[in-house]
XYZ file of C-alpha atoms in Angstrom:
473
model
C 25.996 -0.551 3.801
C 24.628 -0.115 0.301
C 22.208 -2.211 -1.709
C 24.914 -3.845 -3.864
C 26.779 -5.096 -0.807
C 23.576 -6.659 0.544
C 23.113 -8.390 -2.817
C 26.628 -9.886 -2.560
C 25.943 -11.117 0.980
C 22.717 -12.687 -0.217
C 24.428 -14.575 -3.106
C 27.170 -15.888 -0.789
C 24.658 -17.100 1.769
C 22.557 -18.681 -0.956
C 25.560 -20.735 -2.117
C 26.200 -21.905 1.443
C 22.577 -22.971 1.828
C 22.174 -24.300 -1.737
C 21.739 -27.971 -0.891
C 19.267 -27.291 1.870
C 17.289 -24.818 -0.242
C 17.001 -27.176 -3.232
C 15.600 -29.862 -0.987
C 13.179 -27.483 0.689
C 12.050 -25.973 -2.619
C 10.512 -29.314 -3.597
C 8.238 -29.427 -0.542
C 4.703 -28.214 -1.374
C 3.185 -25.521 0.832
C 0.590 -27.863 2.302
C 3.383 -30.115 3.644
C 5.184 -27.144 5.133
C 2.057 -26.413 7.167
C 2.009 -29.911 8.627
C 5.710 -30.583 9.144
C 8.139 -28.920 11.513
C 9.793 -26.033 9.691
C 13.051 -24.275 10.423
C 12.267 -20.986 12.128
C 15.757 -19.473 12.349
C 16.737 -16.898 9.791
C 18.332 -18.530 6.752
C 19.942 -15.231 5.750
C 21.029 -12.733 8.429
C 18.899 -9.583 8.297
C 20.840 -6.377 7.744
C 18.747 -3.215 8.115
C 19.351 -0.711 5.324
C 18.320 2.850 6.134
C 17.084 4.436 2.898
C 14.550 6.668 4.648
C 16.180 9.875 3.341
C 15.547 8.735 -0.250
C 12.152 7.123 0.363
C 10.571 9.998 2.283
C 10.507 12.010 -0.965
C 8.008 9.545 -2.485
C 5.037 10.690 -0.408
C 3.903 13.182 2.182
C 1.261 12.389 4.784
C -0.446 14.994 6.931
C -3.046 14.340 9.646
C -5.605 17.157 9.702
C -7.817 16.006 12.562
C -8.391 12.951 14.759
C -11.151 11.381 16.802
C -9.565 8.997 19.311
C -7.895 6.490 16.923
C -9.589 7.683 13.700
C -7.716 10.116 11.453
C -8.635 12.443 8.598
C -5.568 13.184 6.503
C -3.985 14.075 3.188
C -1.688 11.679 1.354
C 0.311 13.558 -1.293
C 1.726 11.384 -4.083
C 3.189 11.989 -7.553
C -0.217 12.020 -9.232
C -2.128 14.164 -6.783
C -3.558 14.246 -3.274
C -5.515 11.370 -1.738
C -7.937 12.318 1.039
C -7.982 9.685 3.797
C -9.610 7.510 4.973
C -10.044 6.152 1.453
C -11.401 3.090 -0.328
C -9.279 2.005 -3.328
C -11.198 0.240 -6.126
C -9.400 -2.830 -7.497
C -8.567 -3.121 -11.192
C -6.501 -6.304 -10.902
C -5.247 -6.392 -14.499
C -5.046 -2.643 -14.959
C -8.781 -2.109 -15.517
C -11.957 -2.339 -13.470
C -14.421 -5.072 -14.385
C -17.531 -3.540 -15.999
C -16.256 0.029 -15.413
C -14.225 2.446 -17.532
C -11.531 4.955 -16.626
C -14.080 7.713 -17.300
C -16.456 6.070 -14.809
C -13.759 6.099 -12.137
C -12.970 9.758 -12.778
C -16.648 10.731 -12.609
C -16.932 9.086 -9.173
C -14.021 11.148 -7.837
C -11.728 8.139 -7.365
C -8.261 9.372 -6.297
C -6.318 6.115 -6.204
C -6.682 2.801 -8.026
C -5.233 -0.639 -7.249
C -3.668 -3.162 -9.660
C -1.896 -6.504 -9.156
C 1.765 -7.165 -9.997
C 1.361 -10.920 -10.525
C -1.336 -10.521 -13.186
C 0.341 -7.557 -14.910
C 3.599 -9.519 -14.982
C 1.799 -12.312 -16.864
C -0.013 -10.012 -19.258
C 0.846 -7.603 -20.801
C 4.225 -8.042 -19.062
C 6.697 -5.479 -17.665
C 8.504 -4.924 -20.996
C 5.329 -3.999 -22.823
C 4.217 -1.920 -19.846
C 7.516 -0.053 -20.072
C 6.915 0.531 -23.795
C 3.532 2.045 -22.999
C 5.301 4.475 -20.658
C 4.043 2.913 -17.416
C 0.703 1.870 -16.034
C -0.751 5.391 -15.960
C -0.518 5.705 -19.743
C -1.567 2.071 -20.207
C -4.773 2.758 -18.258
C -5.105 6.387 -19.403
C -5.367 7.205 -15.693
C -4.024 10.568 -14.479
C -4.399 9.909 -10.769
C -2.614 7.615 -8.317
C -2.093 3.857 -8.528
C -1.023 1.247 -5.958
C 0.294 -2.158 -7.045
C 0.157 -5.231 -4.832
C 3.334 -7.345 -4.866
C 1.821 -10.706 -5.831
C 2.068 -12.062 -2.282
C -1.689 -12.633 -1.951
C -1.516 -15.153 -4.792
C 0.276 -17.449 -2.332
C -3.151 -17.931 -0.767
C -5.466 -17.536 -3.766
C -3.295 -19.781 -6.016
C -2.141 -22.138 -3.261
C -2.385 -25.241 -5.453
C -0.226 -23.680 -8.173
C 2.825 -22.592 -6.199
C 5.808 -23.558 -4.046
C 7.650 -21.312 -1.628
C 11.176 -21.241 -0.157
C 13.604 -18.662 1.156
C 14.553 -17.519 -2.320
C 10.968 -16.670 -3.325
C 7.880 -18.234 -4.868
C 7.424 -20.553 -7.846
C 4.068 -20.160 -9.563
C 2.509 -22.124 -12.373
C 1.156 -19.607 -14.838
C -2.644 -19.532 -14.918
C -2.344 -18.836 -18.662
C -0.117 -21.642 -19.992
C 1.193 -23.595 -16.983
C 4.808 -22.406 -17.338
C 6.868 -21.833 -14.176
C 7.196 -18.253 -12.926
C 9.828 -17.428 -10.310
C 8.947 -14.458 -8.129
C 11.642 -13.402 -5.650
C 11.419 -10.150 -3.638
C 13.875 -8.563 -6.078
C 11.733 -9.696 -9.044
C 8.566 -8.239 -7.542
C 10.214 -4.855 -6.951
C 11.825 -4.868 -10.400
C 8.448 -5.486 -12.070
C 6.754 -2.828 -9.939
C 9.510 -0.341 -10.794
C 8.757 -0.950 -14.474
C 4.981 -0.764 -13.993
C 5.467 2.647 -12.376
C 2.770 2.788 -9.673
C 2.865 5.566 -7.065
C 2.762 3.089 -4.153
C 4.369 -0.337 -4.366
C 4.224 -3.225 -1.899
C 6.932 -5.498 -0.592
C 6.690 -9.215 -1.439
C 5.524 -10.886 1.760
C 5.126 -14.512 2.777
C 1.345 -14.840 3.079
C -0.457 -17.664 4.858
C -4.190 -18.096 5.274
C -5.497 -16.279 8.345
C -6.698 -19.550 9.903
C -3.267 -21.245 9.609
C -1.633 -22.051 12.954
C 1.668 -23.507 14.143
C 5.275 -22.984 13.037
C 4.329 -22.042 9.466
C 2.903 -18.725 10.730
C 6.132 -17.902 12.558
C 8.191 -18.835 9.513
C 6.057 -16.549 7.323
C 6.257 -13.581 9.716
C 10.054 -13.739 10.031
C 10.579 -14.411 6.342
C 8.432 -11.363 5.526
C 10.923 -9.175 7.406
C 13.882 -10.741 5.607
C 12.167 -10.280 2.268
C 11.414 -6.649 3.167
C 15.139 -5.946 3.522
C 15.734 -7.474 0.098
C 12.918 -5.338 -1.352
C 14.424 -2.167 0.135
C 17.835 -3.065 -1.326
C 16.364 -3.812 -4.771
C 14.209 -0.667 -5.006
C 15.544 1.455 -7.899
C 13.076 4.364 -7.676
C 12.787 5.168 -3.943
C 12.102 8.867 -4.495
C 9.281 8.272 -7.025
C 7.559 5.138 -5.704
C 6.580 4.771 -2.043
C 7.435 1.285 -0.729
C 5.075 -0.076 1.942
C 5.967 -2.930 4.282
C 3.327 -5.517 5.234
C 2.734 -6.634 8.824
C 2.181 -10.391 9.051
C 1.889 -12.787 11.986
C -1.534 -14.368 11.539
C -3.773 -14.194 14.591
C -0.792 -14.602 16.947
C -0.369 -11.510 19.117
C 3.335 -12.102 19.833
C 4.213 -12.595 16.153
C 2.271 -9.472 15.194
C 4.200 -7.529 17.833
C 7.494 -8.898 16.514
C 6.599 -7.891 12.970
C 5.404 -4.441 14.062
C 8.650 -3.718 15.926
C 10.822 -4.859 13.022
C 8.751 -2.916 10.482
C 9.104 0.326 12.436
C 12.908 -0.042 12.402
C 12.914 0.185 8.579
C 11.460 3.753 8.528
C 9.276 3.144 5.489
C 6.965 5.685 3.792
C 3.915 3.640 4.813
C 2.762 0.336 6.302
C 0.114 -2.251 5.483
C -1.688 -4.793 7.665
C -1.904 -8.119 5.831
C -3.050 -11.665 6.448
C -6.607 -10.879 7.583
C -10.148 -11.097 6.181
C -9.760 -14.787 5.427
C -12.611 -16.211 7.471
C -11.390 -15.509 10.999
C -13.925 -14.518 13.676
C -14.746 -10.818 13.549
C -14.070 -10.513 17.263
C -10.458 -11.579 16.623
C -10.220 -9.611 13.371
C -10.875 -6.186 14.868
C -8.573 -6.808 17.832
C -5.656 -7.658 15.518
C -6.339 -4.473 13.528
C -6.431 -2.423 16.745
C -3.179 -4.032 17.932
C -1.440 -3.087 14.677
C -2.712 0.504 14.446
C -1.747 1.131 18.079
C 1.908 0.229 17.406
C 2.495 1.433 13.846
C 4.155 4.879 13.455
C 1.482 7.540 13.919
C 2.882 9.831 11.221
C 2.693 7.245 8.398
C -0.313 6.019 6.367
C -1.815 2.647 7.349
C -3.285 0.361 4.717
C -5.589 -2.534 5.699
C -5.363 -5.034 2.841
C -8.290 -6.939 1.359
C -11.040 -5.389 3.504
C -14.024 -3.831 1.732
C -17.361 -4.596 3.416
C -19.097 -1.279 4.257
C -19.333 -2.006 7.986
C -15.720 -3.238 8.108
C -14.158 -0.155 6.529
C -16.131 2.172 8.811
C -15.140 0.244 11.946
C -11.491 -0.114 10.892
C -11.281 3.595 10.038
C -12.345 4.259 13.626
C -9.580 1.879 14.769
C -6.972 3.981 12.950
C -6.668 2.629 9.383
C -6.413 5.038 6.440
C -6.607 2.926 3.260
C -8.685 -0.071 2.159
C -9.086 -2.241 -0.935
C -11.279 -5.153 -1.924
C -12.851 -6.656 -5.057
C -16.105 -7.263 -3.184
C -17.899 -4.170 -4.549
C -17.698 -5.267 -8.191
C -17.711 -9.031 -7.593
C -20.953 -8.953 -5.611
C -22.445 -6.592 -8.229
C -22.066 -9.296 -10.865
C -24.467 -11.419 -8.796
C -27.004 -8.606 -8.537
C -26.119 -7.477 -4.990
C -26.140 -3.747 -4.279
C -25.106 -1.693 -1.232
C -27.625 0.460 0.590
C -27.619 2.285 3.916
C -29.763 -0.577 5.249
C -27.344 -3.308 4.166
C -27.009 -5.243 0.910
C -30.004 -6.081 -1.281
C -30.341 -8.792 -3.932
C -31.815 -7.268 -7.063
C -32.510 -10.710 -8.548
C -35.197 -11.303 -5.918
C -38.769 -11.068 -7.207
C -39.659 -8.502 -4.505
C -37.861 -5.856 -6.569
C -40.329 -6.198 -9.466
C -42.704 -3.814 -7.724
C -40.210 -1.428 -6.081
C -40.094 1.663 -8.282
C -37.414 3.378 -6.216
C -33.645 3.725 -6.735
C -31.231 1.285 -5.110
C -30.564 3.897 -2.424
C -32.788 7.024 -2.326
C -30.080 9.078 -0.558
C -27.342 8.132 -3.077
C -26.177 10.813 -5.549
C -24.685 8.453 -8.170
C -26.120 8.623 -11.695
C -27.477 5.049 -11.394
C -29.682 5.963 -8.440
C -30.759 9.168 -10.186
C -31.784 7.286 -13.332
C -32.806 3.664 -12.659
C -35.249 1.923 -10.326
C -34.840 -1.405 -8.563
C -37.592 -2.762 -10.758
C -35.674 -1.805 -13.914
C -32.408 -3.286 -12.615
C -34.249 -6.473 -11.619
C -35.356 -6.908 -15.225
C -31.881 -6.098 -16.595
C -30.381 -8.807 -14.370
C -32.182 -11.403 -16.485
C -29.405 -11.450 -19.059
C -28.531 -7.864 -19.952
C -24.817 -7.133 -19.167
C -25.656 -3.440 -18.724
C -26.949 -4.388 -15.269
C -23.456 -5.475 -14.190
C -22.060 -2.096 -15.212
C -24.777 -0.125 -13.436
C -24.680 -2.060 -10.156
C -20.842 -2.061 -10.148
C -20.886 1.715 -10.624
C -23.281 2.184 -7.722
C -21.372 -0.124 -5.360
C -17.985 1.503 -5.974
C -19.512 4.979 -5.699
C -21.198 3.953 -2.436
C -17.894 2.910 -0.811
C -16.012 5.975 -2.074
C -18.769 8.222 -0.733
C -18.951 6.296 2.545
C -15.296 7.118 3.251
C -15.802 10.730 2.139
C -18.730 11.285 4.520
C -16.866 9.614 7.407
C -13.888 11.876 6.713
C -16.170 14.927 6.760
C -17.587 13.765 10.103
C -14.062 13.528 11.590
C -13.163 17.013 10.323
C -16.435 18.514 11.575
C -16.310 16.822 14.993
C -19.510 14.772 14.650
C -18.137 11.235 14.478
C -20.359 9.832 17.229
C -23.545 11.054 15.578
C -22.413 9.848 12.147
C -21.449 6.345 13.304
C -24.551 5.970 15.461
C -26.739 6.806 12.459
C -24.769 4.576 10.067
C -24.767 1.460 12.277
C -28.414 1.712 13.315
C -29.473 2.252 9.702
C -27.259 -0.546 8.429
C -28.759 -3.097 10.842
C -32.396 -1.920 10.671
C -33.642 -5.212 9.317
C -31.454 -7.459 11.421
C -32.389 -8.909 14.776
C -29.583 -7.017 16.509
C -26.238 -5.305 16.014
C -23.345 -7.842 16.139
C -21.429 -7.969 19.413
C -18.079 -7.541 17.660
C -19.198 -4.150 16.336
C -20.252 -3.022 19.789
C -16.885 -4.116 21.208
C -14.906 -2.390 18.463
C -16.940 0.808 18.811
C -16.442 0.827 22.576
C -12.678 0.584 21.993
C -12.999 3.481 19.510
C -14.845 5.572 22.107
C -18.389 5.303 20.729
C -21.495 3.966 22.480
C -24.591 3.440 20.322
C -27.820 5.122 21.412
C -30.104 2.245 20.413
C -29.941 -1.409 19.443
C -33.508 -1.851 18.193
C -34.205 -2.603 14.519
C -36.710 -0.267 12.867
C -39.574 -2.000 11.100
C -41.722 0.320 9.018
C -40.614 0.705 5.402
C -42.047 -0.667 2.178
C -39.061 -2.953 1.769
C -39.511 -4.489 5.218
C -43.229 -5.108 4.771
C -42.569 -6.871 1.444
C -40.031 -9.113 3.162
C -42.500 -9.907 5.935
C -45.202 -10.846 3.396
C -42.759 -13.153 1.651
C -41.876 -14.851 4.940
C -45.579 -15.411 5.716
C -46.099 -16.984 2.288
C -43.191 -19.358 2.894
C -44.646 -20.366 6.265
C -48.024 -21.078 4.676
C -46.387 -23.247 2.002
C -44.535 -25.215 4.679
C -47.740 -25.825 6.597
C -49.471 -27.052 3.421
C -46.614 -29.474 2.744
C -46.733 -30.762 6.319
C -50.522 -31.368 6.013
């Protein structure tokens, strides 16, 4: 059964359901969450096997494993990506506060951009005139585009959803934008990324009830429409997205259906939205255990240092998140002992780099004291801290990969976790549980208290206590 035939079936079914769909299209998403929704498939799912065409779009090779963790090579049209890998997010085709040259100097192998925002501006036609997103960005390495599905959560107030697709109100001028699965794929084909994502029905991770089931089953139906609409299967790798919320049965259903489609790669979506970490890691482990072992696995929207290390150990290969640059704009920087806030007055007298062990040019050149002063209104600070944070995450995945290849994962993770939680009361229980599942037992759970930074923090706490006592008197 070819793609054109599926399109004809879809149009016929749409006409049969027209009255029902028009009525349902007018129901806002918030009402759909509260009311009983129809769970049965509106359009019968017909599986199209295009694996012979799609397998040409990428090649994935696992070099070495440690229990669930994998070190691999993902070969795409614009070069090889070494996994596990963190993918910096340039939503509109560019990183905030960073240049293409910055990304190249860090050794970034794959970049992420967003279809919804690129569709608004500059638009697919202009993107096509540029010769695709690589020429638009002047980026010679790989690019992944998200489908626009996440905007169903982030722009919840500005959209409506039905079986046909999503209606958005433009964030630019308020005009209505219709985004069906076919539209999303068409735009991504024109943008020209190396990896493209299916349009999925995304609900907030804390949503419960029939809306979650509707979203999971609709995601599968939309995947079949995306496969049928894909015009460049040999050049652009199409990834499916596993949905199902925090419901184990729905995740299993989605995982089984995804595997039937024989896609080049798979993503885990619908997480990192405020759910308990204990539940979060178990859903990730459930998905990695049942996804095809010979295909890359992409955990969407996860980018905290501790999260990407733990989830790599659970079997994920790819990560993305805006957190590195967003938190940098507030003066927060990553270190091996956790995040620090450079706006704090303590940093005035710390004449050390953000992270003494970091090899990025920011840590080689600037001190915390200098960056603290720059944060008082100089935009250069945002560039420098963003550079460090992105470099830190890229290097974190590189060193973890090296540990897998060299057979020293336990030692590496033990050192990373104990360093990361030095100044905390204890290591979180969810991390211990996840590490136990991954086959790692930590050697110690005692925070170390002996550095200059810690003593400064302790002095500050004592001052605060004294002030409180004075106020009470």
